[in-house]
Amino acid sequence: MILHSFLNAVSGVVWGAPMLIFFLFTGLRFSFKSSFFQITGTRYIIKEFFKSLKSNGKTQGLSQFSTICSVLGACMGTGNIVGVATAIYSGGPGVVVWMVISAVISMMTSYAENFLGSFYTQRYSYKKSSVGVFAYIENGLGMNRLAKGYAVLFLLSACGMGNMAQSNSLTQALCSNFKLSSMWVSLIATVLTLLVITGGLKRISKLQTILVPFSTLFYFILCFLVLFKFKENILPAIIIIFKEAFTLNALKGFGMYKAIRFGIARGVFSNEAGLGSSTILHAQASSQKHETQGISAIIEIFIDTVFMCSLTALVIIVSTNIYENKLFGAQLSISAFSKIGALGSNGVCVLTAVFAFMSLCSYAFYAEKSIEYLIGHKNNKYFKYIYAILVFIGGVSSSQSVWLFADICNGLMALPNLFALNCLHKEIEYPKIKRQSV
């Protein structure tokens, strides 16, 4: 209890207003420098995105589609279902607007870090372990110790947030709804994770290219069914969302301040823009064009936050009396989807488990690359087995303190990354297009 209170206090400081302002400042800086390319270049982004998908398979490395699916597999996790419900409980319906605004701003932060990650990975390709964020902190800034410190925080976050917290969410989702044994579910999750990650990035990406599209489609169908059942509530819900987002005086306990605070925080946590994590996978892509990696990162944030998180929020708001609601987190999400019967309640529990498993697999690669950067490739051959053991431990233990510890690591690893992005801002190039209103 004392440890939990301590971690909660530290997390509150790390993720306080200064950190969120730093995130927004960085995103706005690159947005203004690019003339808000994420909005004005919509047609170009879509065109280049589909072009990059067609040109796969001719060189070594991941295809662009596999790269995008692997990154989405990591950042989706349980946050799109549980995290959004938590944000609405804490900040009210208005969080949706600010969540989307922060996501749109963060798109250019993600573009910048993935452009730099691709650029420095290729420039220093002879340094096999120095990829993505490690490459531009070490070689761009010339700060090897800072890069090593970042790698330590990344490793701790990957083992905490990406592993133990996700395995716990997976176990709880299946055990609570289907009355299964947490011991057996954790054991099966451990074995499945080990089978996937021992096949390396190739097997991880192959799995993600199957799970991400189908799980996203199934989730969209469940959301559509709920929205169809409560279609008369959609317009009033949208009105409430915007009213709460821009009303200074709180309506029944919420209001603009809480909407901004929890909406921006949810947007940052959801897509991981500014943390530097996605640069590790984008550095493995076969495409040699740095702009392509940046554009793919924009698409990833749109799918993860603007589309998936907004859809989750709308489902909860149309099907629940938010002002009288006393449910929190996963319970609130399950309650919303249960309005369409067993398909909804069972479906969202299975999807929570699938999303968590996707994160487990992608974060295994993140963790492996972090430890490889720290101690070298030859010394990390047993790490995958250690990672699998942590999956089991996370599944049978309480995750509250793990989530808080991982939150702290995420915040601390964001600092050197955002610092590097702002220092190297002059090296980032943006597509030259004719600006058109879209």
Coordinates of C-alpha atoms in Angstrom, one line a residue:
M1 CA 0.0 0.0 0.0
I2 CA 2.9 2.4 0.9
L3 CA 4.7 1.5 -2.4
H4 CA 1.5 2.0 -4.4
S5 CA 0.9 5.5 -2.8
F6 CA 4.5 6.4 -3.4
L7 CA 4.4 5.4 -7.1
N8 CA 1.1 7.2 -7.5
A9 CA 2.6 10.4 -6.2
V10 CA 5.7 10.1 -8.4
S11 CA 3.5 9.3 -11.4
G12 CA 1.5 12.4 -10.7
V13 CA 4.6 14.6 -10.7
V14 CA 6.1 13.0 -13.8
W15 CA 2.9 13.2 -15.8
G16 CA 1.9 16.6 -14.4
A17 CA 1.1 19.8 -16.4
P18 CA 4.8 20.5 -17.4
M19 CA 5.2 17.1 -19.1
L20 CA 1.9 17.5 -21.0
I21 CA 2.9 21.0 -22.0
F22 CA 6.2 19.7 -23.3
F23 CA 4.4 17.1 -25.4
L24 CA 2.0 19.7 -26.8
F25 CA 4.8 22.2 -27.4
T26 CA 6.8 19.7 -29.4
G27 CA 3.8 18.6 -31.5
L28 CA 2.8 22.2 -32.2
R29 CA 6.4 23.1 -33.1
F30 CA 6.5 20.4 -35.8
S31 CA 3.0 21.1 -36.9
F32 CA 3.7 24.8 -37.5
K33 CA 7.1 24.0 -39.2
S34 CA 5.3 21.6 -41.6
S35 CA 2.3 24.0 -42.1
F36 CA 0.1 21.5 -40.4
F37 CA 1.0 18.8 -42.9
Q38 CA -1.1 16.2 -41.0
I39 CA -4.2 18.2 -42.1
T40 CA -3.2 20.1 -45.2
G41 CA -1.4 17.1 -46.7
T42 CA -4.2 14.6 -46.2
R43 CA -4.5 13.7 -49.9
Y44 CA -0.7 13.3 -50.2
I45 CA -0.6 11.2 -47.0
I46 CA -3.3 8.8 -48.3
K47 CA -1.7 8.6 -51.7
E48 CA 1.9 7.9 -50.4
F49 CA 0.6 5.5 -47.9
F50 CA -1.1 3.2 -50.5
K51 CA 1.9 3.6 -52.8
S52 CA 4.2 2.4 -50.0
L53 CA 2.0 -0.7 -49.5
K54 CA 2.3 -1.6 -53.2
S55 CA 6.1 -1.5 -53.3
N56 CA 6.7 -4.1 -50.6
G57 CA 8.7 -7.4 -50.7
K58 CA 11.6 -6.3 -53.0
T59 CA 14.2 -5.6 -50.4
Q60 CA 15.2 -6.9 -47.0
G61 CA 13.3 -5.8 -43.9
L62 CA 9.7 -5.6 -43.0
S63 CA 7.1 -4.6 -45.5
Q64 CA 5.4 -1.3 -44.8
F65 CA 2.1 -3.0 -44.0
S66 CA 3.8 -5.4 -41.5
T67 CA 5.6 -2.4 -39.9
I68 CA 2.3 -0.5 -39.4
C69 CA 0.6 -3.6 -38.0
S70 CA 3.4 -4.4 -35.6
V71 CA 3.4 -0.8 -34.3
L72 CA -0.3 -0.8 -33.9
G73 CA -0.2 -4.2 -32.2
A74 CA 2.1 -2.6 -29.6
C75 CA 0.3 0.6 -28.9
M76 CA -3.3 -0.6 -29.1
G77 CA -3.0 -2.9 -26.1
T78 CA -5.9 -2.6 -23.6
G79 CA -5.7 1.2 -23.5
N80 CA -8.2 1.6 -26.4
I81 CA -10.9 -0.2 -24.4
V82 CA -10.0 0.3 -20.7
G83 CA -8.0 3.6 -21.0
V84 CA -10.7 5.5 -22.8
A85 CA -13.4 4.4 -20.2
T86 CA -11.1 5.5 -17.4
A87 CA -10.6 8.9 -19.1
I88 CA -14.4 9.4 -19.5
Y89 CA -15.0 8.4 -15.9
S90 CA -12.4 11.0 -14.7
G91 CA -12.9 13.8 -17.2
G92 CA -16.4 13.4 -18.7
P93 CA -17.6 13.3 -22.3
G94 CA -15.5 16.3 -23.3
V95 CA -12.3 14.3 -23.1
V96 CA -13.1 13.0 -26.6
V97 CA -12.5 16.3 -28.3
W98 CA -9.2 17.0 -26.5
M99 CA -8.1 13.5 -27.0
V100 CA -8.5 13.9 -30.8
I101 CA -6.9 17.4 -30.7
S102 CA -3.8 16.1 -28.9
A103 CA -3.6 13.1 -31.3
V104 CA -3.7 15.3 -34.3
I105 CA -1.0 17.5 -32.8
S106 CA 1.1 14.4 -31.8
M107 CA 1.0 13.2 -35.4
M108 CA 3.8 15.5 -36.3
T109 CA 5.8 14.5 -33.3
S110 CA 5.6 10.9 -34.4
Y111 CA 6.5 11.9 -38.0
A112 CA 9.6 13.7 -36.7
E113 CA 10.8 10.9 -34.5
N114 CA 10.3 8.3 -37.2
F115 CA 11.9 10.4 -39.9
L116 CA 15.0 10.9 -37.6
G117 CA 15.0 7.2 -36.6
S118 CA 15.0 6.1 -40.2
F119 CA 17.6 8.7 -41.2
Y120 CA 20.1 7.9 -38.5
T121 CA 19.6 4.1 -38.6
Q122 CA 20.6 4.2 -42.3
R123 CA 23.4 6.7 -41.9
Y124 CA 25.0 4.6 -39.1
S125 CA 23.9 1.2 -40.4
Y126 CA 27.3 -0.4 -39.4
K127 CA 26.2 0.0 -35.8
K128 CA 23.8 -2.9 -35.8
S129 CA 22.3 -2.3 -32.3
S130 CA 21.9 1.4 -32.8
V131 CA 18.5 1.8 -34.4
G132 CA 15.7 4.2 -34.3
V133 CA 15.6 6.4 -31.2
F134 CA 18.9 5.0 -30.0
A135 CA 20.6 6.1 -33.2
Y136 CA 19.5 9.7 -33.2
I137 CA 20.2 10.2 -29.4
E138 CA 23.6 8.6 -29.6
N139 CA 24.7 9.7 -33.1
G140 CA 22.6 12.8 -33.7
L141 CA 23.1 14.4 -30.3
G142 CA 26.4 12.6 -29.6
M143 CA 25.2 11.6 -26.2
N144 CA 25.9 7.9 -25.7
R145 CA 25.2 7.9 -22.0
L146 CA 21.8 9.5 -22.5
A147 CA 21.0 6.9 -25.1
K148 CA 22.0 4.1 -22.6
G149 CA 19.8 5.7 -19.9
Y150 CA 16.9 5.9 -22.3
A151 CA 17.4 2.2 -23.2
V152 CA 17.3 1.2 -19.5
L153 CA 14.0 3.1 -19.0
F154 CA 12.6 1.6 -22.3
L155 CA 13.5 -1.9 -21.1
L156 CA 11.8 -1.4 -17.7
S157 CA 8.7 0.1 -19.4
A158 CA 8.6 -2.8 -22.0
C159 CA 8.8 -5.4 -19.2
G160 CA 6.2 -3.5 -17.1
M161 CA 3.7 -1.8 -19.3
G162 CA 4.2 -3.9 -22.4
N163 CA 4.5 -7.2 -20.6
M164 CA 3.3 -7.7 -17.0
A165 CA 0.4 -5.1 -17.1
Q166 CA -0.8 -6.5 -20.4
S167 CA -0.6 -10.1 -19.3
N168 CA -2.5 -9.2 -16.2
S169 CA -5.2 -7.5 -18.3
L170 CA -5.4 -10.5 -20.6
T171 CA -5.8 -12.9 -17.6
Q172 CA -8.4 -10.7 -15.9
A173 CA -10.4 -10.3 -19.0
L174 CA -10.8 -14.0 -19.7
C175 CA -11.0 -15.1 -16.0
S176 CA -13.6 -12.6 -15.0
N177 CA -16.0 -13.3 -17.8
F178 CA -15.5 -17.0 -18.5
K179 CA -14.7 -18.1 -14.9
L180 CA -11.3 -19.6 -15.9
S181 CA -8.3 -20.3 -13.7
S182 CA -5.8 -17.4 -13.8
M183 CA -3.0 -19.9 -13.3
W184 CA -3.9 -21.8 -16.5
V185 CA -4.7 -18.7 -18.5
S186 CA -1.3 -17.2 -17.6
L187 CA 0.5 -20.4 -18.4
I188 CA -1.1 -20.7 -21.8
A189 CA -0.4 -17.0 -22.5
T190 CA 3.2 -17.6 -21.5
V191 CA 3.6 -20.6 -23.9
L192 CA 1.9 -18.8 -26.8
T193 CA 4.1 -15.7 -26.3
L194 CA 7.2 -17.8 -26.2
L195 CA 6.2 -19.6 -29.4
V196 CA 5.8 -16.3 -31.2
I197 CA 8.8 -14.3 -29.9
T198 CA 11.3 -17.2 -30.4
G199 CA 10.5 -16.8 -34.1
G200 CA 12.0 -13.3 -34.1
L201 CA 10.6 -10.2 -35.7
K202 CA 9.5 -12.2 -38.8
R203 CA 7.1 -14.3 -36.8
I204 CA 5.9 -11.4 -34.7
S205 CA 5.1 -9.2 -37.7
K206 CA 3.4 -12.1 -39.5
L207 CA 1.1 -12.6 -36.5
Q208 CA 0.4 -8.9 -36.3
T209 CA -0.6 -8.7 -39.9
I210 CA -3.3 -11.2 -39.2
L211 CA -4.5 -10.1 -35.7
V212 CA -4.5 -6.4 -36.2
P213 CA -6.8 -6.1 -39.2
F214 CA -9.2 -8.8 -38.1
S215 CA -9.4 -7.7 -34.4
T216 CA -9.9 -4.1 -35.6
L217 CA -12.7 -5.2 -37.9
F218 CA -14.4 -7.2 -35.3
Y219 CA -14.2 -4.4 -32.8
F220 CA -15.7 -2.0 -35.4
I221 CA -18.6 -4.4 -35.9
L222 CA -19.3 -4.6 -32.1
C223 CA -19.2 -0.7 -31.9
F224 CA -21.5 -0.4 -34.9
L225 CA -24.0 -2.8 -33.3
V226 CA -24.1 -0.7 -30.1
L227 CA -24.3 2.6 -32.0
F228 CA -27.1 1.2 -34.2
K229 CA -29.1 0.1 -31.1
F230 CA -28.7 3.5 -29.5
K231 CA -28.8 5.5 -32.8
E232 CA -31.2 8.1 -31.3
N233 CA -28.6 9.0 -28.7
I234 CA -25.7 9.7 -31.2
L235 CA -26.6 13.3 -32.0
P236 CA -27.3 14.2 -28.3
A237 CA -24.0 12.5 -27.3
I238 CA -22.0 14.5 -29.9
I239 CA -23.6 17.7 -28.5
I240 CA -22.7 16.8 -25.0
I241 CA -19.2 16.0 -26.0
F242 CA -18.6 19.4 -27.5
K243 CA -20.5 21.2 -24.8
E244 CA -18.4 19.6 -22.0
A245 CA -15.2 20.2 -24.0
F246 CA -15.6 23.9 -24.2
T247 CA -17.7 24.8 -21.1
L248 CA -15.7 26.5 -18.4
N249 CA -18.1 25.8 -15.6
A250 CA -18.4 22.1 -14.8
L251 CA -21.6 20.4 -15.8
K252 CA -22.4 17.8 -13.1
G253 CA -18.8 17.5 -12.0
F254 CA -16.9 17.7 -15.2
G255 CA -16.2 20.7 -17.5
M256 CA -13.4 22.1 -19.6
Y257 CA -10.5 21.8 -17.3
K258 CA -11.0 18.1 -16.6
A259 CA -11.8 17.4 -20.2
I260 CA -8.5 19.0 -21.3
R261 CA -6.4 17.4 -18.6
F262 CA -7.6 13.8 -19.1
G263 CA -8.3 14.1 -22.8
I264 CA -4.7 15.2 -23.6
A265 CA -3.2 12.6 -21.2
R266 CA -5.3 9.8 -22.8
G267 CA -4.2 11.0 -26.3
V268 CA -0.5 10.9 -25.3
F269 CA -0.8 7.5 -23.5
S270 CA -2.7 5.9 -26.4
N271 CA -0.6 6.4 -29.4
E272 CA 2.9 6.7 -27.7
A273 CA 3.9 9.6 -29.9
G274 CA 6.9 11.3 -28.3
L275 CA 8.1 8.2 -26.5
G276 CA 10.2 7.0 -29.4
S277 CA 9.1 3.4 -29.2
S278 CA 7.7 3.1 -32.7
T279 CA 11.0 4.2 -34.2
I280 CA 12.5 0.7 -33.3
L281 CA 10.0 -1.1 -35.6
H282 CA 10.1 1.5 -38.3
A283 CA 13.8 1.2 -38.4
Q284 CA 13.3 -2.4 -39.6
A285 CA 11.2 -1.4 -42.6
S286 CA 12.4 -2.2 -46.1
S287 CA 11.6 1.2 -47.4
Q288 CA 14.6 3.5 -47.6
K289 CA 12.5 6.7 -47.7
H290 CA 12.5 8.5 -44.3
E291 CA 9.3 10.4 -45.3
T292 CA 7.5 7.1 -45.7
Q293 CA 8.2 6.1 -42.1
G294 CA 6.9 9.5 -40.9
I295 CA 3.7 9.2 -43.0
S296 CA 3.1 5.7 -41.8
A297 CA 3.4 7.0 -38.2
I298 CA 0.7 9.6 -38.9
I299 CA -1.6 6.8 -40.2
E300 CA -1.0 4.8 -37.1
I301 CA -2.1 7.6 -34.8
F302 CA -5.2 8.2 -36.8
I303 CA -6.2 4.5 -36.6
D304 CA -5.2 4.1 -32.9
T305 CA -6.5 7.3 -31.4
V306 CA -8.7 9.3 -33.8
F307 CA -10.6 6.2 -35.0
M308 CA -10.4 3.5 -32.3
C309 CA -10.4 5.6 -29.2
S310 CA -13.1 8.0 -30.5
L311 CA -15.3 5.0 -31.4
T312 CA -14.9 3.5 -28.0
A313 CA -15.8 6.8 -26.3
L314 CA -18.9 7.3 -28.5
V315 CA -20.1 3.7 -27.7
I316 CA -19.8 4.4 -23.9
I317 CA -21.5 7.8 -24.0
V318 CA -24.5 6.7 -26.1
S319 CA -25.2 3.6 -24.1
T320 CA -24.5 4.9 -20.5
N321 CA -25.7 7.7 -18.3
I322 CA -22.3 9.3 -17.8
Y323 CA -23.5 11.6 -15.0
E324 CA -24.9 8.8 -12.9
N325 CA -22.3 6.2 -13.8
K326 CA -20.3 4.6 -11.0
L327 CA -18.4 2.0 -13.0
F328 CA -14.7 2.4 -13.8
G329 CA -12.3 1.2 -16.5
A330 CA -12.9 -2.2 -17.9
Q331 CA -16.3 -2.5 -16.1
L332 CA -17.6 0.6 -17.8
S333 CA -16.5 -0.7 -21.2
I334 CA -18.0 -4.1 -20.7
S335 CA -21.2 -2.6 -19.4
A336 CA -21.5 -0.5 -22.6
F337 CA -21.0 -3.5 -24.9
S338 CA -23.2 -5.8 -22.9
K339 CA -26.1 -3.7 -24.0
I340 CA -26.1 -5.9 -27.2
G341 CA -26.1 -9.1 -25.2
A342 CA -23.5 -11.9 -24.7
L343 CA -21.9 -11.1 -28.1
G344 CA -21.0 -7.7 -26.8
S345 CA -19.8 -8.6 -23.3
N346 CA -18.0 -11.8 -24.4
G347 CA -16.7 -10.2 -27.6
V348 CA -15.1 -7.2 -25.8
C349 CA -13.5 -9.5 -23.2
V350 CA -11.9 -11.7 -25.9
L351 CA -10.8 -8.5 -27.8
T352 CA -9.2 -7.2 -24.6
A353 CA -7.2 -10.4 -24.4
V354 CA -6.3 -10.3 -28.1
F355 CA -5.1 -6.6 -27.9
A356 CA -3.1 -7.4 -24.8
F357 CA -1.5 -10.4 -26.5
M358 CA -0.6 -8.3 -29.5
S359 CA 1.2 -5.8 -27.2
L360 CA 3.0 -8.7 -25.5
C361 CA 4.5 -9.8 -28.8
S362 CA 5.5 -6.4 -30.2
Y363 CA 6.9 -5.2 -26.9
A364 CA 9.1 -8.3 -26.7
F365 CA 10.9 -7.0 -29.7
Y366 CA 11.2 -3.5 -28.1
A367 CA 12.6 -5.1 -25.0
E368 CA 15.0 -7.3 -26.9
K369 CA 16.4 -4.3 -28.9
S370 CA 16.8 -2.3 -25.7
I371 CA 18.9 -5.0 -24.0
E372 CA 20.8 -5.6 -27.2
Y373 CA 21.7 -2.0 -27.3
L374 CA 22.8 -2.1 -23.7
I375 CA 24.8 -5.4 -23.6
G376 CA 25.2 -6.5 -27.2
H377 CA 23.5 -9.2 -29.3
K378 CA 25.6 -12.2 -28.1
N379 CA 24.7 -11.6 -24.5
N380 CA 20.9 -11.5 -24.8
K381 CA 20.1 -15.0 -26.1
Y382 CA 18.2 -16.0 -22.9
F383 CA 16.3 -12.8 -22.6
K384 CA 13.2 -14.1 -24.5
Y385 CA 12.8 -16.8 -21.9
I386 CA 13.0 -14.2 -19.1
Y387 CA 10.4 -12.2 -20.9
A388 CA 8.1 -15.2 -21.1
I389 CA 8.5 -15.8 -17.3
L390 CA 7.5 -12.2 -16.7
V391 CA 4.3 -12.9 -18.7
F392 CA 3.3 -15.6 -16.2
I393 CA 4.2 -13.5 -13.2
G394 CA 2.2 -10.5 -14.5
G395 CA -0.8 -12.8 -15.2
V396 CA -1.1 -14.1 -11.6
S397 CA -0.2 -10.9 -9.7
S398 CA -1.8 -7.5 -9.1
S399 CA -1.0 -5.0 -11.8
Q400 CA -1.8 -1.6 -10.1
S401 CA 1.8 -0.9 -9.0
V402 CA 3.2 -2.3 -12.3
W403 CA 1.0 0.2 -14.3
L404 CA 2.2 3.1 -12.2
F405 CA 5.9 2.1 -12.4
A406 CA 5.6 1.7 -16.2
D407 CA 3.8 5.1 -16.4
I408 CA 6.8 6.7 -14.6
C409 CA 9.3 5.0 -16.9
N410 CA 7.3 6.1 -20.0
G411 CA 7.4 9.7 -18.7
L412 CA 11.1 9.6 -17.9
M413 CA 12.0 8.1 -21.3
A414 CA 9.9 10.7 -23.1
L415 CA 12.1 13.5 -21.7
P416 CA 15.4 12.5 -23.6
N417 CA 13.4 11.7 -26.7
L418 CA 11.5 15.0 -26.8
F419 CA 14.8 16.8 -26.0
A420 CA 16.5 15.1 -28.9
L421 CA 13.6 15.9 -31.3
N422 CA 13.8 19.6 -30.4
C423 CA 17.6 19.7 -30.7
L424 CA 17.5 18.0 -34.1
H425 CA 14.5 19.8 -35.5
K426 CA 16.5 21.4 -38.4
E427 CA 17.3 17.9 -39.8
I428 CA 13.7 16.9 -40.3
E429 CA 12.4 17.4 -43.9
Y430 CA 8.7 17.5 -44.9
P431 CA 7.1 16.5 -48.2
K432 CA 6.9 19.4 -50.6
I433 CA 3.4 19.6 -51.8
K434 CA 1.0 22.2 -53.1
R435 CA -1.1 23.1 -50.1
Q436 CA -4.8 22.5 -50.8
S437 CA -7.8 22.7 -48.5
V438 CA -9.1 19.3 -47.9

